[in-house]
XYZ file of C-alpha atoms in Angstrom:
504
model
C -37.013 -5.035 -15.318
C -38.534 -4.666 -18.756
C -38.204 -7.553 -21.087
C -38.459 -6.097 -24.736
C -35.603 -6.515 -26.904
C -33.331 -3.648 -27.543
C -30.507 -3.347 -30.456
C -27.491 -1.166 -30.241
C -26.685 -1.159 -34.118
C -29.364 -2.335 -35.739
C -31.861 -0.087 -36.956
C -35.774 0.070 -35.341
C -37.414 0.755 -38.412
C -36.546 1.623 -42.152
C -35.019 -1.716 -43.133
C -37.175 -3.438 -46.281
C -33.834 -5.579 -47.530
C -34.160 -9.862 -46.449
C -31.924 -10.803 -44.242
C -30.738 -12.239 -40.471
C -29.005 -9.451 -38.766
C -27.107 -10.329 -35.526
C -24.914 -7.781 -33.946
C -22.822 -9.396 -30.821
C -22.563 -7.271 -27.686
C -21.025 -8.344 -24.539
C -23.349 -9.376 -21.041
C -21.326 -7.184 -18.879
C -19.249 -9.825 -17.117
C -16.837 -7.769 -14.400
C -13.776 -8.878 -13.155
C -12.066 -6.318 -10.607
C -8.697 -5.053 -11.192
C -6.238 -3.267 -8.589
C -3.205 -1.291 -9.052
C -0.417 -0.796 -7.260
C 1.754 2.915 -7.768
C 5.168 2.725 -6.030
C 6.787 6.404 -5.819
C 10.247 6.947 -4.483
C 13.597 7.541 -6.254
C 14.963 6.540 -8.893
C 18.914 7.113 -10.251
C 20.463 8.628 -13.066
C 21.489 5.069 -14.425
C 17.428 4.406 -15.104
C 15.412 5.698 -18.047
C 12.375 6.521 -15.803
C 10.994 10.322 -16.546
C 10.279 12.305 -13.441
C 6.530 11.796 -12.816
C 5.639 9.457 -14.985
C 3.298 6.252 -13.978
C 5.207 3.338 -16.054
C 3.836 -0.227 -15.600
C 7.010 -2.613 -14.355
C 6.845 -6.468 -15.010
C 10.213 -8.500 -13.990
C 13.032 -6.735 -11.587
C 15.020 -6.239 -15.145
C 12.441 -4.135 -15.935
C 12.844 -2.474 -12.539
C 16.093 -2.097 -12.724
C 16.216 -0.408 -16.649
C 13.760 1.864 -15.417
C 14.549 2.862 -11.968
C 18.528 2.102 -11.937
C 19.942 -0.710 -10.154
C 20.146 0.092 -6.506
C 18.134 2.927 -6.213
C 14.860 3.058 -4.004
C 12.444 2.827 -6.061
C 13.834 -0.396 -7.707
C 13.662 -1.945 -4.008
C 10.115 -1.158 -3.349
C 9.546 -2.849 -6.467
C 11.231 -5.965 -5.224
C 9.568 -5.784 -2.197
C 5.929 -5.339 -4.033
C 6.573 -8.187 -6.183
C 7.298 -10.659 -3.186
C 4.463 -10.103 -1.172
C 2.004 -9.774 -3.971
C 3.705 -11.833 -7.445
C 0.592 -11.746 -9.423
C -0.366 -7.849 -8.625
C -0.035 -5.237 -11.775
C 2.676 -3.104 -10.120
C 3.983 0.552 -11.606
C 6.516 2.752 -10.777
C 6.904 6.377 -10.814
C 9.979 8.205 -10.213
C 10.120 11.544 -7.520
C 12.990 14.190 -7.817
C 15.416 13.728 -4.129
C 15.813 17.431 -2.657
C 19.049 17.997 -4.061
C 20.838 18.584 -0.960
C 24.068 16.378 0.020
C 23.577 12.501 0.132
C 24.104 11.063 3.336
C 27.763 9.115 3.948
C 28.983 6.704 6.143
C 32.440 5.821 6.843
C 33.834 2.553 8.413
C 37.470 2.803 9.306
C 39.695 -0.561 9.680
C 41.354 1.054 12.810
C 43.355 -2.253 13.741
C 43.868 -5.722 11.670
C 41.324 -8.099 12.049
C 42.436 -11.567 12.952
C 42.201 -14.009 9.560
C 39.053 -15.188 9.049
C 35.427 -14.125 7.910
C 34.089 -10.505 8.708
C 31.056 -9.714 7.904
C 28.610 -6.351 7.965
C 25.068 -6.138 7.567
C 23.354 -2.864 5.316
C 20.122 -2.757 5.650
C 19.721 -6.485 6.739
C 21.964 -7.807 3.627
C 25.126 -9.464 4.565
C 28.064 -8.510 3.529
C 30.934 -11.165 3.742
C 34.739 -10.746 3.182
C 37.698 -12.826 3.860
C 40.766 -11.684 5.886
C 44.102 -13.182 5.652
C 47.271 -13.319 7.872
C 49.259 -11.366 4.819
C 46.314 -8.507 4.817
C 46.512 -4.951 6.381
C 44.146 -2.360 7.099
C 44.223 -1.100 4.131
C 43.849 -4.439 2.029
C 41.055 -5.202 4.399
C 39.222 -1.950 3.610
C 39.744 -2.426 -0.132
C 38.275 -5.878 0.270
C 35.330 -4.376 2.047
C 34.503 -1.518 -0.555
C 34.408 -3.684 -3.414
C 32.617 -6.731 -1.958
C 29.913 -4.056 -1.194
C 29.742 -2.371 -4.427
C 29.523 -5.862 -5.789
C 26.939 -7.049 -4.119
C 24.342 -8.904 -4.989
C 21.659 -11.378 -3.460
C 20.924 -14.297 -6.282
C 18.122 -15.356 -3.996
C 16.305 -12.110 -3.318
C 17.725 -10.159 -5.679
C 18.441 -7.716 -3.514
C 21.381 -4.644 -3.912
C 22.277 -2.019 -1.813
C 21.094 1.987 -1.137
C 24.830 3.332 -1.298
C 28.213 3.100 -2.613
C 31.449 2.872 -1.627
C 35.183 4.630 -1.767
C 37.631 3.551 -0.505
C 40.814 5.673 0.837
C 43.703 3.789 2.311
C 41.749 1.978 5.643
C 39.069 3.723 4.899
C 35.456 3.290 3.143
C 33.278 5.804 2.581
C 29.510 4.978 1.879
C 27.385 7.452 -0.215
C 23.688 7.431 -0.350
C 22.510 6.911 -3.784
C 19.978 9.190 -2.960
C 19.576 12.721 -1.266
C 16.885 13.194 1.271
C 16.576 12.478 5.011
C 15.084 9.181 4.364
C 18.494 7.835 3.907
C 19.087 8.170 7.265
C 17.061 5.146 7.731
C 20.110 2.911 6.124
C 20.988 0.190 8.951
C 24.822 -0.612 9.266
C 25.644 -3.180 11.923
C 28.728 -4.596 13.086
C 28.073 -7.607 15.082
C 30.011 -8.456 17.679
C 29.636 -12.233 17.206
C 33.019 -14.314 17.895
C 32.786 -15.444 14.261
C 32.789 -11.883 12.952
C 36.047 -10.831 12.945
C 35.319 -6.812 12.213
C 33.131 -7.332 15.406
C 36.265 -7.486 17.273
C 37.199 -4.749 19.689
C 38.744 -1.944 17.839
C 38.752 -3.080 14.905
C 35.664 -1.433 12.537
C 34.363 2.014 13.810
C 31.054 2.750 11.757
C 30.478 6.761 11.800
C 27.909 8.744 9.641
C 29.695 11.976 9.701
C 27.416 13.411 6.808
C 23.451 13.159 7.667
C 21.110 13.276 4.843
C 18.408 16.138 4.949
C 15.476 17.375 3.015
C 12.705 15.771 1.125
C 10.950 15.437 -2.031
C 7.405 17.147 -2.940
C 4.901 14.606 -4.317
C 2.961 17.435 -6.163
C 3.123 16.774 -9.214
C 3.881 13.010 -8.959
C -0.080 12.885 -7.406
C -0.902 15.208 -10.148
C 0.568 12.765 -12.783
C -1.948 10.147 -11.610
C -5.150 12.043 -13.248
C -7.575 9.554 -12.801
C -5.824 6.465 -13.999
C -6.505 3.492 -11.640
C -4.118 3.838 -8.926
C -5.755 1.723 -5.744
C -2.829 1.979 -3.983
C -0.695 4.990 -4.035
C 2.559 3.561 -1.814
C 5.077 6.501 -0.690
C 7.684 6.424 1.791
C 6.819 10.446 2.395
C 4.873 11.201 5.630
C 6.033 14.761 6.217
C 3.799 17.531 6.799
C 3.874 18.728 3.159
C 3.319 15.434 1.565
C 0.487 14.084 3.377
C -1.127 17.781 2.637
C -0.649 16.702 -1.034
C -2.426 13.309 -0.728
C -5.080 15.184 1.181
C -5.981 17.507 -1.747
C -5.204 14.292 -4.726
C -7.604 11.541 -2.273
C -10.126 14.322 -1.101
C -14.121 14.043 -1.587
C -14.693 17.315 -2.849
C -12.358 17.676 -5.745
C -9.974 14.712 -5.654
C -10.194 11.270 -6.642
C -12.850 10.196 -4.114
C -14.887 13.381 -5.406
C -18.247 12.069 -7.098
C -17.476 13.772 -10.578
C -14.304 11.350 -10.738
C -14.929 8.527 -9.067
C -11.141 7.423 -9.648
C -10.757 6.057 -5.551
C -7.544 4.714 -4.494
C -5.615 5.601 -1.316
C -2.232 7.099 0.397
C -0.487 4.862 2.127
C 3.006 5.855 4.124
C 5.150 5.204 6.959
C 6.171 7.108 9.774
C 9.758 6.254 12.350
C 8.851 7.753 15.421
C 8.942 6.541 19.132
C 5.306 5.368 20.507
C 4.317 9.058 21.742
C 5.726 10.709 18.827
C 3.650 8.951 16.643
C 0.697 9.055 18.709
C 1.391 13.025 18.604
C 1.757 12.886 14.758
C -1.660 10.693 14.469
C -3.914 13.006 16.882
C -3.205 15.896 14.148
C -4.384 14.113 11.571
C -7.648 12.906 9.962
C -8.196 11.736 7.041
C -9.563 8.731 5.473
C -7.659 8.550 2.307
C -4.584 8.209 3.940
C -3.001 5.571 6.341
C 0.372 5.835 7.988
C 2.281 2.706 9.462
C 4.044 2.772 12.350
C 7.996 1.668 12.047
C 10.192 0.696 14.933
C 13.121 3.014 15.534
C 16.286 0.623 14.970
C 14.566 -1.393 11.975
C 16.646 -3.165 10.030
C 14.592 -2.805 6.712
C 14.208 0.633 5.500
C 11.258 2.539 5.602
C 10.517 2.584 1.725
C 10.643 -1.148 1.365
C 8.761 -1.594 4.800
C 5.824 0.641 3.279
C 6.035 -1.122 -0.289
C 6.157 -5.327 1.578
C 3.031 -4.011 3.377
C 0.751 -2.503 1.272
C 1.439 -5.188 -1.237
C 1.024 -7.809 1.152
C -2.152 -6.001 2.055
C -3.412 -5.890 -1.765
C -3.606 -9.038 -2.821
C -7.002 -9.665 0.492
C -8.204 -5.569 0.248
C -8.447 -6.229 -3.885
C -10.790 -9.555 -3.772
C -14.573 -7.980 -3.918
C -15.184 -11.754 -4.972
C -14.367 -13.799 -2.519
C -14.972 -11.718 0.825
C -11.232 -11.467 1.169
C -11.595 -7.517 1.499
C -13.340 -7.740 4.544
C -11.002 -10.063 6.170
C -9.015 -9.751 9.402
C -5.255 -9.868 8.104
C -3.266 -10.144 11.472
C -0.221 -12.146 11.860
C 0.499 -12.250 8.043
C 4.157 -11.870 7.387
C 5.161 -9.686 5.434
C 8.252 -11.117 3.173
C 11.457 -9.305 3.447
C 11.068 -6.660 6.038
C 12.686 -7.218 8.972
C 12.160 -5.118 12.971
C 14.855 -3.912 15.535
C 17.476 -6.229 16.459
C 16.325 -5.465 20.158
C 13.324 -6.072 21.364
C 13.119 -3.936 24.140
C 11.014 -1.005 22.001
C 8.575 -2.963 20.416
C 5.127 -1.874 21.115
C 2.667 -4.393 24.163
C -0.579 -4.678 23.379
C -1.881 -1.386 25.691
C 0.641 1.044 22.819
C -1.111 -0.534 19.928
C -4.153 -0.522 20.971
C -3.445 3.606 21.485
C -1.681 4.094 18.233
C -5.137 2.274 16.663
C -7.097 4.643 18.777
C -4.610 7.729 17.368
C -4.713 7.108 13.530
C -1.312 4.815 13.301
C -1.294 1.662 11.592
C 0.605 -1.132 13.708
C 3.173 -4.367 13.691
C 4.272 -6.962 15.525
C 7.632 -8.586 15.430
C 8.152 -12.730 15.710
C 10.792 -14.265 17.726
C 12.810 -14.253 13.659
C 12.589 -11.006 13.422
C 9.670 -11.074 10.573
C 7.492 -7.794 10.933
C 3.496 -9.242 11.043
C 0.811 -6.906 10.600
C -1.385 -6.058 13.493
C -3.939 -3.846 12.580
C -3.983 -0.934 9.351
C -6.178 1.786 9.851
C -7.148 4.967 8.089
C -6.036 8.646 9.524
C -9.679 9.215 10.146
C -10.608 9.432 13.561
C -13.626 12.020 14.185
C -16.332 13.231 11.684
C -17.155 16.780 10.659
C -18.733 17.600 14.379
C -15.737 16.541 15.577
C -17.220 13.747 17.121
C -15.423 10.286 17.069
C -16.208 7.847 14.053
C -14.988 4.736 13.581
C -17.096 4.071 9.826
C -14.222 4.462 7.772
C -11.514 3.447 10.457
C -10.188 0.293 9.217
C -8.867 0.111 5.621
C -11.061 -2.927 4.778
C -13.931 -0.284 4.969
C -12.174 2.022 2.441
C -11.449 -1.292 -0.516
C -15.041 -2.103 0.618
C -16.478 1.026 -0.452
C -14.300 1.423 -3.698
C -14.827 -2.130 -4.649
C -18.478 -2.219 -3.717
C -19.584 1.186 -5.544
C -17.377 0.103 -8.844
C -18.866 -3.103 -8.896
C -22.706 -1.659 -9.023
C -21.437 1.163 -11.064
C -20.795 -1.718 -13.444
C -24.408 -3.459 -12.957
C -26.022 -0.416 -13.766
C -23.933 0.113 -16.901
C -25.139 -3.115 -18.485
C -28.581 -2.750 -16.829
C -29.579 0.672 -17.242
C -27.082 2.560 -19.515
C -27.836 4.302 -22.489
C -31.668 4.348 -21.526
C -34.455 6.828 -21.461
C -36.036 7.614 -18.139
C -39.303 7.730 -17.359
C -41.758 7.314 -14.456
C -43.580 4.157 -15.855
C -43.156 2.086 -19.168
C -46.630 0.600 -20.456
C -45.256 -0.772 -23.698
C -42.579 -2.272 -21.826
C -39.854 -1.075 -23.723
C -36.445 -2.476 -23.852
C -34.998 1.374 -24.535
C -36.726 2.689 -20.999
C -35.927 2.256 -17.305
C -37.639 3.475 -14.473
C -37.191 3.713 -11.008
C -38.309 0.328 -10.279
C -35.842 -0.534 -12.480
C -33.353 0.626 -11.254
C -34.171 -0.287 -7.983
C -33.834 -3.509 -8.996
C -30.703 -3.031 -10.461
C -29.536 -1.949 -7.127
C -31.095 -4.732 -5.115
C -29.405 -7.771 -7.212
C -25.862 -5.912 -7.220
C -26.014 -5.262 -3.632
C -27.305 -8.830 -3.212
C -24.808 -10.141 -5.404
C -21.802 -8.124 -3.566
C -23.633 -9.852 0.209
C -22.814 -13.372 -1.447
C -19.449 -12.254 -2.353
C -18.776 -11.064 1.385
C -18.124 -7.483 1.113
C -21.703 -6.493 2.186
C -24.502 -7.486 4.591
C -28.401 -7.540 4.947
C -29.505 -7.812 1.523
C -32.988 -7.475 3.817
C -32.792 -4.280 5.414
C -30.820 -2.764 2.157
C -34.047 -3.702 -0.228
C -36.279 -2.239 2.600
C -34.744 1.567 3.342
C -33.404 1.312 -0.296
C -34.898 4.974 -2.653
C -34.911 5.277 -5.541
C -36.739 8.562 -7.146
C -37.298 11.237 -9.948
C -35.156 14.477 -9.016
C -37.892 17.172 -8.265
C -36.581 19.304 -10.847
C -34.731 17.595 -13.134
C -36.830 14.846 -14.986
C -33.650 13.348 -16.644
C -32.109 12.250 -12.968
C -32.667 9.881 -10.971
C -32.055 10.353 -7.465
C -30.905 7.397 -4.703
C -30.173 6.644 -1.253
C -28.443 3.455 -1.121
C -28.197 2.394 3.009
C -25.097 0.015 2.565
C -23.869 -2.198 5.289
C -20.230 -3.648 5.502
C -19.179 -6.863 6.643
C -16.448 -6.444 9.799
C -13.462 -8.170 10.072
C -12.895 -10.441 13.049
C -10.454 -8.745 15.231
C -11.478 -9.132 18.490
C -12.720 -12.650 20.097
C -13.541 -12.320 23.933
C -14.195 -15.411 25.591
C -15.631 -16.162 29.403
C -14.320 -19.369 30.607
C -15.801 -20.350 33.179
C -14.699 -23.434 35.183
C -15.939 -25.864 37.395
C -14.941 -28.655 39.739
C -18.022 -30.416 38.938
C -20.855 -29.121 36.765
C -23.858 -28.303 39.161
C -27.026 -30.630 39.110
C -29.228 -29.978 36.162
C -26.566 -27.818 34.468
């Protein structure tokens, strides 16, 4: 590293005027910074324009943008309690257009007096029934204590509507689009329910929802504005084709003339072999799917958006080493599995879906979905041959955090320089390849003590830096870089004794 002075304003030569100049410049201090892009659907009650990034910073903000209600106001709710200090936007996807999905839950008998209750999508709805009420007095009550609701604590609303014709209600998606199917409406059968009863409430969903959005030109909105996590409910065919051609290494945001990183990350509702099916035809490392339980309570759009913000606030820390970290058995807040646990995957069907490309959960005894393991869709490299390098997502923050954060040291060290093989004078204005070499080895070094690489050793010793053969402006390196693992896997040999041998 050269030690000569070097000025950015003030002039080398020509000045004859007394004075003491000082121009201030700033040292180059970094400080990483992650974003989080939430796209889903918003209603026609929000001020959101169709494919258009907006930063969001309170749930009122949410819900003037997005409309109260609507999905894309949820994910944002769900983002914001898994990861409170995380800079979230929002962007807003046209629904197919096709019908919404309805529901309809007919008060076929009266209910006894007392409480009935019904959960949507986990949130309780409660009503009281009296001996003076009839069916259709109970289904009144029942329509308007669900358009009313409201959860003070989580702040939670509802993804439908409801009308309500004599004993009657009729729910209505807010939303068009298959997805909806994913609402959860449950009757318990509970003594202290009394809709539960026998006879009583008959849920139906004579209308389903069909058809989804294209993310097109909601990827295309992103340019290359930071967008580290890219969080979709959309894991059809078409969509994940999109994210393939906005994440790819050739031309996309990974591509080395942008540089802009960031990732896909989505949700599939399948049965175990369906989704091992749907993760065998994939592979890609810019996108990630999760796994969701048939049955789940929580919807798949706020399932993706708890996760991946849960996931954030470790895969966003270059600075602490908490990007490299195992993050198994974190809960994430809000999302809830099946009521059953009969279809909830052992330890042999995760360890497959892992193998296949498919992110996976566990459930607690509460209900609370945990993560288990998230992987990328990338499986096998270019000779088709397995690779597990950019498996786990801690290997993808690694690399985007890792490469930004020398991209930065090089900035302050060696930007705005000539180039040249040597520097006699020792000139401030000139870097060489031993410069930059050394540029290399203390951010490298610097990201080891921060725990997102390893062997600062072996990295200085295969590191090369050179003059491009034909171009005597470039400067050419291979950079050998080394990740640190997380701990998933412990294996232990306990061995036991009655008595230790003699001389053990």
């Amino acid at each position: 590293m050269t030690n000569g002075v070097i000025f950015q304003y003030i002039p080398g030569t020509g000045l004859a005027a007394p004075g003491q100049f000082f121009e201030v410049n700033s040292g180059g201090q970094y400080q990483p910074a992650t974003r989080i892009v939430l796209q889903g659907h918003a209603t026609a009650a929000g001020s959101l324009a169709l494919d258009t990034p907006t930063p969001v910073a309170s749930q009122n903000d949410a819900d003037a943008f997005a409309g109260p209600g609507s999905m894309l106001r949820e994910m944002f709710r769900l983002a914001a309690a898994n990861a409170p200090a995380q800079p979230i936007w929002i962007e807003a996807v046209a629904d197919p257009g096709t019908p919404p999905a309805q529901w309809t839950l007919t008060v076929a008998t009266l209910p006894a007096p007392g409480q009935g209750v019904i959960e949507i999508c986990g949130r309780q709805i409660a009503i009281a029934v009296s001996t003076t009420d009839t069916t259709a007095t109970v289904a009144a009550s029942l329509g308007a204590a669900i358009n009313a609701f409201y959860d003070t604590l989580t702040n939670a609303m509802l993804p439908l509507t409801a009308t309500v014709a004599t004993n009657v209600v009729t729910l209505l998606a807010r939303h068009a689009g298959a997805i909806m199917n994913d609402v959860d409406i449950y009757n318990s059968t509970a003594p202290s329910n009394v809709l539960g009863a026998t006879g009583v409430l008959t849920v139906a969903q004579p209308v389903l929802g069909t058809g989804t959005p294209t993310l097109s030109s909601a990827l295309a909105a992103l340019g290359d504005d930071p967008a580290d996590f890219v969080v979709s409910p959309f894991s059809d065919a078409i969509n994940l084709a999109a994210a393939t051609i906005a994440f790819n290494d050739t031309s996309g945001r990974w591509a080395w003339s942008r540089q802009s990183y960031g990732h896909y990350w989505s949700v599939s509702t399948s049965a175990f072999s369906a989704l091992t099916t749907l993760g065998l035809g994939l592979n890609d490392r810019h996108q990630l799917l999760i796994g969701r339980f048939p049955g789940s309570v929580t919807p798949s759009w706020e399932w993706v958006a708890g996760r991946a913000a849960l996931e954030s606030t470790w895969l966003s820390d270059v600075t602490t080493g908490n990007v490299s970290r195992n993050q198994t058995g974190r809960i994430v807040q809000g999302v809830r599995g099946p009521r059953s646990r009969s279809g909830l995957w052992n330890y042999s069907a995760r360890n497959t879906l892992l193998n296949s490309g498919i992110s996976t959960s566990t459930i607690d005894t509460s209900g609370n979905v945990m993560i288990d393991k998230t992987v990328t869709c990338y499986r096998v490299g270019t000779s088709g041959q397995p690779d597990t390098v950019f498996r786990d997502i801690q290997a993808i923050y690694q690399a985007a955090g890792g490469i930004q954060y020398i991209r930065a040291m090089l900035a302050v060290e060696q930007g705005q320089k000539a180039f040249a093989a040597s520097n006699p004078g020792n000139l401030a204005a000139i870097s060489t390849p031993s410069d930059i070499k050394g540029t290399f080895v203390h951010a490298y070094t610097d990201l080891v003590n921060r725990g997102v690489f390893q062997d600062a050793d072996t990295f200085t010793r295969n590191l090369i830096v050179q003059a491009n053969a034909s171009n005597p402006a470039r400067c050419d390196v291979l950079a050998p870089i080394e990740r640190v693992n997380p701990l998933d896997i412990l294996a232990v040999n306990a061995t036991f004794y009655q008595a230790y041998p003699p001389g053990f």
